[in-house]
Amino acid sequence: MAGEVRQLDERKLAVLRAIVQDYVGTEEPVGSKALVERHNLGVSPATVRNDMAALEEEGYIHQPHTSAGRIPTDKGYRLFVDKLAEIKPMSAPERRAIRHFLDGAVDLDDVVARTVRLLAQLTRQVAVVQYPSLTRSTVRHIELVALAPAKVMLVLITNTGRVEQRMVDCPGPVGETVLADLRARINARAAGRRLPEVPGLLEELPAQFEPAERPTVSTVLATLFETLAEQNEERIMLAGTANLTRFGHDFPLSIQPVLEALEEQVVLLRLLGETADAAMTVRIGRENTYEGLTSTSIVSVGYGSGDESVAKLGVIGPTRMDYPGTMGAVRAVARYVGQILAES
């Protein structure tokens, strides 16, 4: 008996998959006759009609109006995504195109700008990319450059390719020997460490210098600590908003609430979710708690250098979305961005 039930569930799932695929592809409600003609379901039209009736009763599909066709509900899309056999992989030419496009980036801002444009083009949705979080980054190198007898430029370079520059006005002239010594000691302690950890590792450093040099060392460290403490990682870049206009009929009332939500940086950060969670996340329709986005789906994933996620990227579009293709594109782009950050 259990085998029969499982077989029935698998068959209904096959019908649901076929309905989702056809509706995403045609934008038309799907009838049983079309399903039998287009898909090799291996059962009679009457059985397909019965399965559709059961799926409708269970809330996976519904009839938008008096036509014979059915369309998936949020619950139906959720089951479809949860039961996806595989995320559609990118083809070799697509992968080469991604690599070629992102490889041309000259710095982190350019990486983020290219990534968000590429994602919007690949998915034809709205793309969102969060800048790498400073708090989750590690120090690659700290450079100190003498610009004048009492002026030093401090350059912080992170493992995610971020470069922060600050000018330091020192209390007196700084000798090259002291500067070289300070640079070496800072990097010996800070290189490879998380940014929030660095102040604790360097706070005893002034005591290791001659009394006359300590005011300069303290001034340089104070500037470095300020730079580390600045929480300017909550930055997001958006592209492809115009793509939404192609889906006007997918937004039952108006596209306006969606556009207004996309203007809210805080909303977008919340939608992408916690940076620490690098896994692929798909939130469908009313799973998005923000009122203006209940007719959309959001596909997001973490990216980073090595195994650790330093930020999120993703796409926002109507619930009638090519989920396997969108998830494949988001995953592939995140992987390439991570490689570029690791190599930079």
mmCIF file of N, CA, C and O in Angstrom, residues 49-114:
data_model
loop_
_atom_site.group_PDB
_atom_site.id
_atom_site.type_symbol
_atom_site.label_atom_id
_atom_site.label_comp_id
_atom_site.label_asym_id
_atom_site.label_seq_id
_atom_site.Cartn_x
_atom_site.Cartn_y
_atom_site.Cartn_z
ATOM 1 N N ARG A 49 -6.462 14.639 -15.032
ATOM 2 C CA ARG A 49 -7.515 15.535 -14.494
ATOM 3 C C ARG A 49 -7.724 15.265 -13.000
ATOM 4 O O ARG A 49 -7.875 16.193 -12.207
ATOM 5 N N ASN A 50 -7.727 13.999 -12.630
ATOM 6 C CA ASN A 50 -7.898 13.630 -11.206
ATOM 7 C C ASN A 50 -6.733 14.161 -10.368
ATOM 8 O O ASN A 50 -6.929 14.680 -9.265
ATOM 9 N N ASP A 51 -5.516 14.009 -10.905
ATOM 10 C CA ASP A 51 -4.336 14.507 -10.178
ATOM 11 C C ASP A 51 -4.395 16.020 -10.017
ATOM 12 O O ASP A 51 -4.055 16.564 -8.957
ATOM 13 N N MET A 52 -4.836 16.714 -11.074
ATOM 14 C CA MET A 52 -4.958 18.182 -10.996
ATOM 15 C C MET A 52 -5.998 18.579 -9.961
ATOM 16 O O MET A 52 -5.797 19.528 -9.197
ATOM 17 N N ALA A 53 -7.097 17.829 -9.911
ATOM 18 C CA ALA A 53 -8.149 18.117 -8.915
ATOM 19 C C ALA A 53 -7.586 17.932 -7.502
ATOM 20 O O ALA A 53 -7.842 18.749 -6.600
ATOM 21 N N ALA A 54 -6.796 16.871 -7.318
ATOM 22 C CA ALA A 54 -6.199 16.626 -5.992
ATOM 23 C C ALA A 54 -5.186 17.719 -5.642
ATOM 24 O O ALA A 54 -5.152 18.212 -4.502
ATOM 25 N N LEU A 55 -4.365 18.105 -6.627
ATOM 26 C CA LEU A 55 -3.377 19.178 -6.386
ATOM 27 C C LEU A 55 -4.074 20.488 -6.030
ATOM 28 O O LEU A 55 -3.608 21.244 -5.175
ATOM 29 N N GLU A 56 -5.211 20.743 -6.683
ATOM 30 C CA GLU A 56 -5.955 21.985 -6.403
ATOM 31 C C GLU A 56 -6.540 21.936 -4.989
ATOM 32 O O GLU A 56 -6.465 22.906 -4.234
ATOM 33 N N GLU A 57 -7.070 20.776 -4.646
ATOM 34 C CA GLU A 57 -7.670 20.609 -3.307
ATOM 35 C C GLU A 57 -6.604 20.807 -2.215
ATOM 36 O O GLU A 57 -6.882 21.360 -1.148
ATOM 37 N N GLU A 58 -5.380 20.374 -2.507
ATOM 38 C CA GLU A 58 -4.293 20.482 -1.520
ATOM 39 C C GLU A 58 -3.602 21.847 -1.563
ATOM 40 O O GLU A 58 -2.659 22.094 -0.808
ATOM 41 N N GLY A 59 -4.057 22.735 -2.465
ATOM 42 C CA GLY A 59 -3.551 24.113 -2.462
ATOM 43 C C GLY A 59 -2.286 24.343 -3.266
ATOM 44 O O GLY A 59 -1.643 25.385 -3.121
ATOM 45 N N TYR A 60 -1.907 23.386 -4.138
ATOM 46 C CA TYR A 60 -0.677 23.550 -4.930
ATOM 47 C C TYR A 60 -0.909 24.287 -6.245
ATOM 48 O O TYR A 60 0.015 24.867 -6.810
ATOM 49 N N ILE A 61 -2.143 24.210 -6.760
ATOM 50 C CA ILE A 61 -2.497 24.946 -7.988
ATOM 51 C C ILE A 61 -3.869 25.574 -7.770
ATOM 52 O O ILE A 61 -4.599 25.184 -6.852
ATOM 53 N N HIS A 62 -4.180 26.566 -8.590
ATOM 54 C CA HIS A 62 -5.537 27.115 -8.514
ATOM 55 C C HIS A 62 -5.975 27.601 -9.889
ATOM 56 O O HIS A 62 -5.167 27.747 -10.807
ATOM 57 N N GLN A 63 -7.283 27.840 -9.987
ATOM 58 C CA GLN A 63 -7.892 28.273 -11.250
ATOM 59 C C GLN A 63 -8.046 29.788 -11.186
ATOM 60 O O GLN A 63 -8.814 30.296 -10.374
ATOM 61 N N PRO A 64 -7.282 30.538 -12.014
ATOM 62 C CA PRO A 64 -7.331 31.994 -11.888
ATOM 63 C C PRO A 64 -8.679 32.590 -12.284
ATOM 64 O O PRO A 64 -9.108 33.590 -11.759
ATOM 65 N N HIS A 65 -9.359 31.949 -13.242
ATOM 66 C CA HIS A 65 -10.714 32.396 -13.617
ATOM 67 C C HIS A 65 -11.437 31.196 -14.187
ATOM 68 O O HIS A 65 -11.032 30.061 -13.969
ATOM 69 N N THR A 66 -12.477 31.390 -14.935
ATOM 70 C CA THR A 66 -13.335 30.267 -15.336
ATOM 71 C C THR A 66 -12.753 29.425 -16.466
ATOM 72 O O THR A 66 -13.392 28.489 -16.904
ATOM 73 N N SER A 67 -11.554 29.742 -16.935
ATOM 74 C CA SER A 67 -10.942 28.898 -17.974
ATOM 75 C C SER A 67 -10.628 27.530 -17.383
ATOM 76 O O SER A 67 -10.622 27.346 -16.170
ATOM 77 N N ALA A 68 -10.344 26.571 -18.262
ATOM 78 C CA ALA A 68 -10.074 25.207 -17.792
ATOM 79 C C ALA A 68 -8.672 25.096 -17.184
ATOM 80 O O ALA A 68 -8.353 24.110 -16.531
ATOM 81 N N GLY A 69 -7.842 26.116 -17.400
ATOM 82 C CA GLY A 69 -6.437 26.012 -16.990
ATOM 83 C C GLY A 69 -6.204 26.278 -15.513
ATOM 84 O O GLY A 69 -7.023 26.886 -14.824
ATOM 85 N N ARG A 70 -5.065 25.784 -15.040
ATOM 86 C CA ARG A 70 -4.644 26.012 -13.648
ATOM 87 C C ARG A 70 -3.257 26.649 -13.644
ATOM 88 O O ARG A 70 -2.475 26.477 -14.576
ATOM 89 N N ILE A 71 -2.952 27.375 -12.558
ATOM 90 C CA ILE A 71 -1.608 27.946 -12.386
ATOM 91 C C ILE A 71 -1.098 27.572 -10.987
ATOM 92 O O ILE A 71 -1.898 27.316 -10.080
ATOM 93 N N PRO A 72 0.220 27.539 -10.803
ATOM 94 C CA PRO A 72 0.757 27.164 -9.483
ATOM 95 C C PRO A 72 0.480 28.261 -8.445
ATOM 96 O O PRO A 72 0.444 29.452 -8.767
ATOM 97 N N THR A 73 0.305 27.847 -7.205
ATOM 98 C CA THR A 73 0.243 28.788 -6.076
ATOM 99 C C THR A 73 1.653 28.926 -5.493
ATOM 100 O O THR A 73 2.568 28.201 -5.886
ATOM 101 N N ASP A 74 1.817 29.826 -4.527
ATOM 102 C CA ASP A 74 3.106 29.927 -3.817
ATOM 103 C C ASP A 74 3.498 28.567 -3.235
ATOM 104 O O ASP A 74 4.658 28.152 -3.291
ATOM 105 N N LYS A 75 2.490 27.858 -2.686
ATOM 106 C CA LYS A 75 2.738 26.541 -2.093
ATOM 107 C C LYS A 75 3.212 25.550 -3.167
ATOM 108 O O LYS A 75 4.100 24.725 -2.923
ATOM 109 N N GLY A 76 2.644 25.674 -4.363
ATOM 110 C CA GLY A 76 3.042 24.803 -5.472
ATOM 111 C C GLY A 76 4.473 25.069 -5.919
ATOM 112 O O GLY A 76 5.258 24.140 -6.135
ATOM 113 N N TYR A 77 4.810 26.364 -6.044
ATOM 114 C CA TYR A 77 6.198 26.720 -6.404
ATOM 115 C C TYR A 77 7.167 26.235 -5.320
ATOM 116 O O TYR A 77 8.268 25.769 -5.622
ATOM 117 N N ARG A 78 6.742 26.360 -4.050
ATOM 118 C CA ARG A 78 7.615 25.937 -2.942
ATOM 119 C C ARG A 78 7.947 24.451 -3.060
ATOM 120 O O ARG A 78 9.092 24.035 -2.931
ATOM 121 N N LEU A 79 6.906 23.637 -3.296
ATOM 122 C CA LEU A 79 7.126 22.197 -3.422
ATOM 123 C C LEU A 79 8.004 21.904 -4.639
ATOM 124 O O LEU A 79 8.912 21.071 -4.581
ATOM 125 N N PHE A 80 7.750 22.605 -5.731
ATOM 126 C CA PHE A 80 8.543 22.428 -6.954
ATOM 127 C C PHE A 80 10.027 22.691 -6.674
ATOM 128 O O PHE A 80 10.894 21.908 -7.041
ATOM 129 N N VAL A 81 10.316 23.805 -5.980
ATOM 130 C CA VAL A 81 11.711 24.158 -5.666
ATOM 131 C C VAL A 81 12.316 23.145 -4.697
ATOM 132 O O VAL A 81 13.445 22.690 -4.873
ATOM 133 N N ASP A 82 11.554 22.773 -3.669
ATOM 134 C CA ASP A 82 12.080 21.835 -2.661
ATOM 135 C C ASP A 82 12.372 20.460 -3.258
ATOM 136 O O ASP A 82 13.251 19.743 -2.784
ATOM 137 N N LYS A 83 11.617 20.087 -4.295
ATOM 138 C CA LYS A 83 11.776 18.758 -4.893
ATOM 139 C C LYS A 83 12.590 18.798 -6.191
ATOM 140 O O LYS A 83 12.615 17.821 -6.932
ATOM 141 N N LEU A 84 13.240 19.937 -6.462
ATOM 142 C CA LEU A 84 14.040 20.036 -7.685
ATOM 143 C C LEU A 84 15.094 18.935 -7.712
ATOM 144 O O LEU A 84 15.881 18.807 -6.769
ATOM 145 N N ALA A 85 15.097 18.171 -8.787
ATOM 146 C CA ALA A 85 16.095 17.108 -8.889
ATOM 147 C C ALA A 85 17.484 17.717 -9.015
ATOM 148 O O ALA A 85 18.442 17.252 -8.421
ATOM 149 N N GLU A 86 17.596 18.785 -9.796
ATOM 150 C CA GLU A 86 18.899 19.444 -9.930
ATOM 151 C C GLU A 86 18.721 20.884 -10.381
ATOM 152 O O GLU A 86 17.745 21.223 -11.044
ATOM 153 N N ILE A 87 19.672 21.715 -9.952
ATOM 154 C CA ILE A 87 19.709 23.100 -10.417
ATOM 155 C C ILE A 87 20.324 23.083 -11.805
ATOM 156 O O ILE A 87 21.315 22.403 -12.046
ATOM 157 N N LYS A 88 19.700 23.809 -12.711
ATOM 158 C CA LYS A 88 20.163 23.779 -14.107
ATOM 159 C C LYS A 88 21.588 24.341 -14.203
ATOM 160 O O LYS A 88 21.830 25.501 -13.862
ATOM 161 N N PRO A 89 22.548 23.518 -14.660
ATOM 162 C CA PRO A 89 23.921 24.029 -14.754
ATOM 163 C C PRO A 89 24.076 24.984 -15.937
ATOM 164 O O PRO A 89 23.335 24.899 -16.910
ATOM 165 N N MET A 90 25.016 25.890 -15.824
ATOM 166 C CA MET A 90 25.320 26.790 -16.934
ATOM 167 C C MET A 90 26.087 26.003 -18.001
ATOM 168 O O MET A 90 26.884 25.118 -17.679
ATOM 169 N N SER A 91 25.859 26.358 -19.252
ATOM 170 C CA SER A 91 26.590 25.700 -20.340
ATOM 171 C C SER A 91 28.040 26.186 -20.348
ATOM 172 O O SER A 91 28.366 27.215 -19.751
ATOM 173 N N ALA A 92 28.921 25.447 -21.039
ATOM 174 C CA ALA A 92 30.339 25.842 -21.111
ATOM 175 C C ALA A 92 30.509 27.248 -21.693
ATOM 176 O O ALA A 92 31.258 28.058 -21.143
ATOM 177 N N PRO A 93 29.799 27.609 -22.803
ATOM 178 C CA PRO A 93 29.927 28.983 -23.327
ATOM 179 C C PRO A 93 29.454 30.037 -22.316
ATOM 180 O O PRO A 93 30.066 31.099 -22.200
ATOM 181 N N GLU A 94 28.365 29.720 -21.563
ATOM 182 C CA GLU A 94 27.874 30.670 -20.547
ATOM 183 C C GLU A 94 28.928 30.858 -19.451
ATOM 184 O O GLU A 94 29.184 31.976 -19.003
ATOM 185 N N ARG A 95 29.543 29.744 -19.035
ATOM 186 C CA ARG A 95 30.559 29.830 -17.977
ATOM 187 C C ARG A 95 31.758 30.649 -18.450
ATOM 188 O O ARG A 95 32.298 31.459 -17.706
ATOM 189 N N ARG A 96 32.141 30.438 -19.704
ATOM 190 C CA ARG A 96 33.269 31.203 -20.262
ATOM 191 C C ARG A 96 32.924 32.688 -20.320
ATOM 192 O O ARG A 96 33.753 33.548 -20.026
ATOM 193 N N ALA A 97 31.684 32.977 -20.719
ATOM 194 C CA ALA A 97 31.248 34.381 -20.822
ATOM 195 C C ALA A 97 31.263 35.054 -19.449
ATOM 196 O O ALA A 97 31.696 36.203 -19.310
ATOM 197 N N ILE A 98 30.812 34.339 -18.415
ATOM 198 C CA ILE A 98 30.826 34.877 -17.044
ATOM 199 C C ILE A 98 32.266 35.185 -16.642
ATOM 200 O O ILE A 98 32.588 36.281 -16.167
ATOM 201 N N ARG A 99 33.133 34.202 -16.861
ATOM 202 C CA ARG A 99 34.535 34.363 -16.466
ATOM 203 C C ARG A 99 35.171 35.547 -17.202
ATOM 204 O O ARG A 99 35.845 36.378 -16.594
ATOM 205 N N HIS A 100 34.935 35.614 -18.498
ATOM 206 C CA HIS A 100 35.538 36.675 -19.316
ATOM 207 C C HIS A 100 35.050 38.054 -18.852
ATOM 208 O O HIS A 100 35.835 38.992 -18.716
ATOM 209 N N PHE A 101 33.743 38.148 -18.575
ATOM 210 C CA PHE A 101 33.160 39.436 -18.187
ATOM 211 C C PHE A 101 33.682 39.891 -16.832
ATOM 212 O O PHE A 101 34.030 41.055 -16.642
ATOM 213 N N LEU A 102 33.774 38.957 -15.882
ATOM 214 C CA LEU A 102 34.200 39.332 -14.526
ATOM 215 C C LEU A 102 35.714 39.487 -14.419
ATOM 216 O O LEU A 102 36.199 40.263 -13.601
ATOM 217 N N ASP A 103 36.460 38.761 -15.247
ATOM 218 C CA ASP A 103 37.924 38.845 -15.194
ATOM 219 C C ASP A 103 38.453 40.225 -15.559
ATOM 220 O O ASP A 103 39.561 40.585 -15.188
ATOM 221 N N GLY A 104 37.669 40.999 -16.305
ATOM 222 C CA GLY A 104 38.134 42.321 -16.733
ATOM 223 C C GLY A 104 38.059 43.381 -15.649
ATOM 224 O O GLY A 104 38.496 44.512 -15.848
ATOM 225 N N ALA A 105 37.518 43.023 -14.466
ATOM 226 C CA ALA A 105 37.320 44.021 -13.403
ATOM 227 C C ALA A 105 38.667 44.524 -12.866
ATOM 228 O O ALA A 105 39.602 43.760 -12.714
ATOM 229 N N VAL A 106 38.719 45.833 -12.599
ATOM 230 C CA VAL A 106 39.982 46.443 -12.161
ATOM 231 C C VAL A 106 40.086 46.579 -10.647
ATOM 232 O O VAL A 106 41.184 46.653 -10.100
ATOM 233 N N ASP A 107 38.947 46.623 -9.938
ATOM 234 C CA ASP A 107 38.980 46.722 -8.477
ATOM 235 C C ASP A 107 37.651 46.205 -7.930
ATOM 236 O O ASP A 107 36.792 45.744 -8.688
ATOM 237 N N LEU A 108 37.489 46.268 -6.610
ATOM 238 C CA LEU A 108 36.295 45.694 -5.990
ATOM 239 C C LEU A 108 35.011 46.365 -6.472
ATOM 240 O O LEU A 108 34.021 45.682 -6.764
ATOM 241 N N ASP A 109 35.007 47.707 -6.571
ATOM 242 C CA ASP A 109 33.808 48.399 -7.059
ATOM 243 C C ASP A 109 33.426 47.888 -8.443
ATOM 244 O O ASP A 109 32.251 47.693 -8.744
ATOM 245 N N ASP A 110 34.442 47.677 -9.272
ATOM 246 C CA ASP A 110 34.196 47.193 -10.638
ATOM 247 C C ASP A 110 33.688 45.754 -10.611
ATOM 248 O O ASP A 110 32.796 45.392 -11.389
ATOM 249 N N VAL A 111 34.219 44.922 -9.706
ATOM 250 C CA VAL A 111 33.735 43.535 -9.572
ATOM 251 C C VAL A 111 32.240 43.546 -9.238
ATOM 252 O O VAL A 111 31.440 42.837 -9.853
ATOM 253 N N VAL A 112 31.854 44.364 -8.234
ATOM 254 C CA VAL A 112 30.450 44.413 -7.807
ATOM 255 C C VAL A 112 29.565 44.945 -8.940
ATOM 256 O O VAL A 112 28.500 44.382 -9.235
ATOM 257 N N ALA A 113 30.017 46.009 -9.609
ATOM 258 C CA ALA A 113 29.227 46.605 -10.704
ATOM 259 C C ALA A 113 29.050 45.612 -11.850
ATOM 260 O O ALA A 113 27.942 45.466 -12.396
ATOM 261 N N ARG A 114 30.116 44.908 -12.212
ATOM 262 C CA ARG A 114 30.027 43.930 -13.303
ATOM 263 C C ARG A 114 29.145 42.740 -12.899
ATOM 264 O O ARG A 114 28.371 42.220 -13.708
#
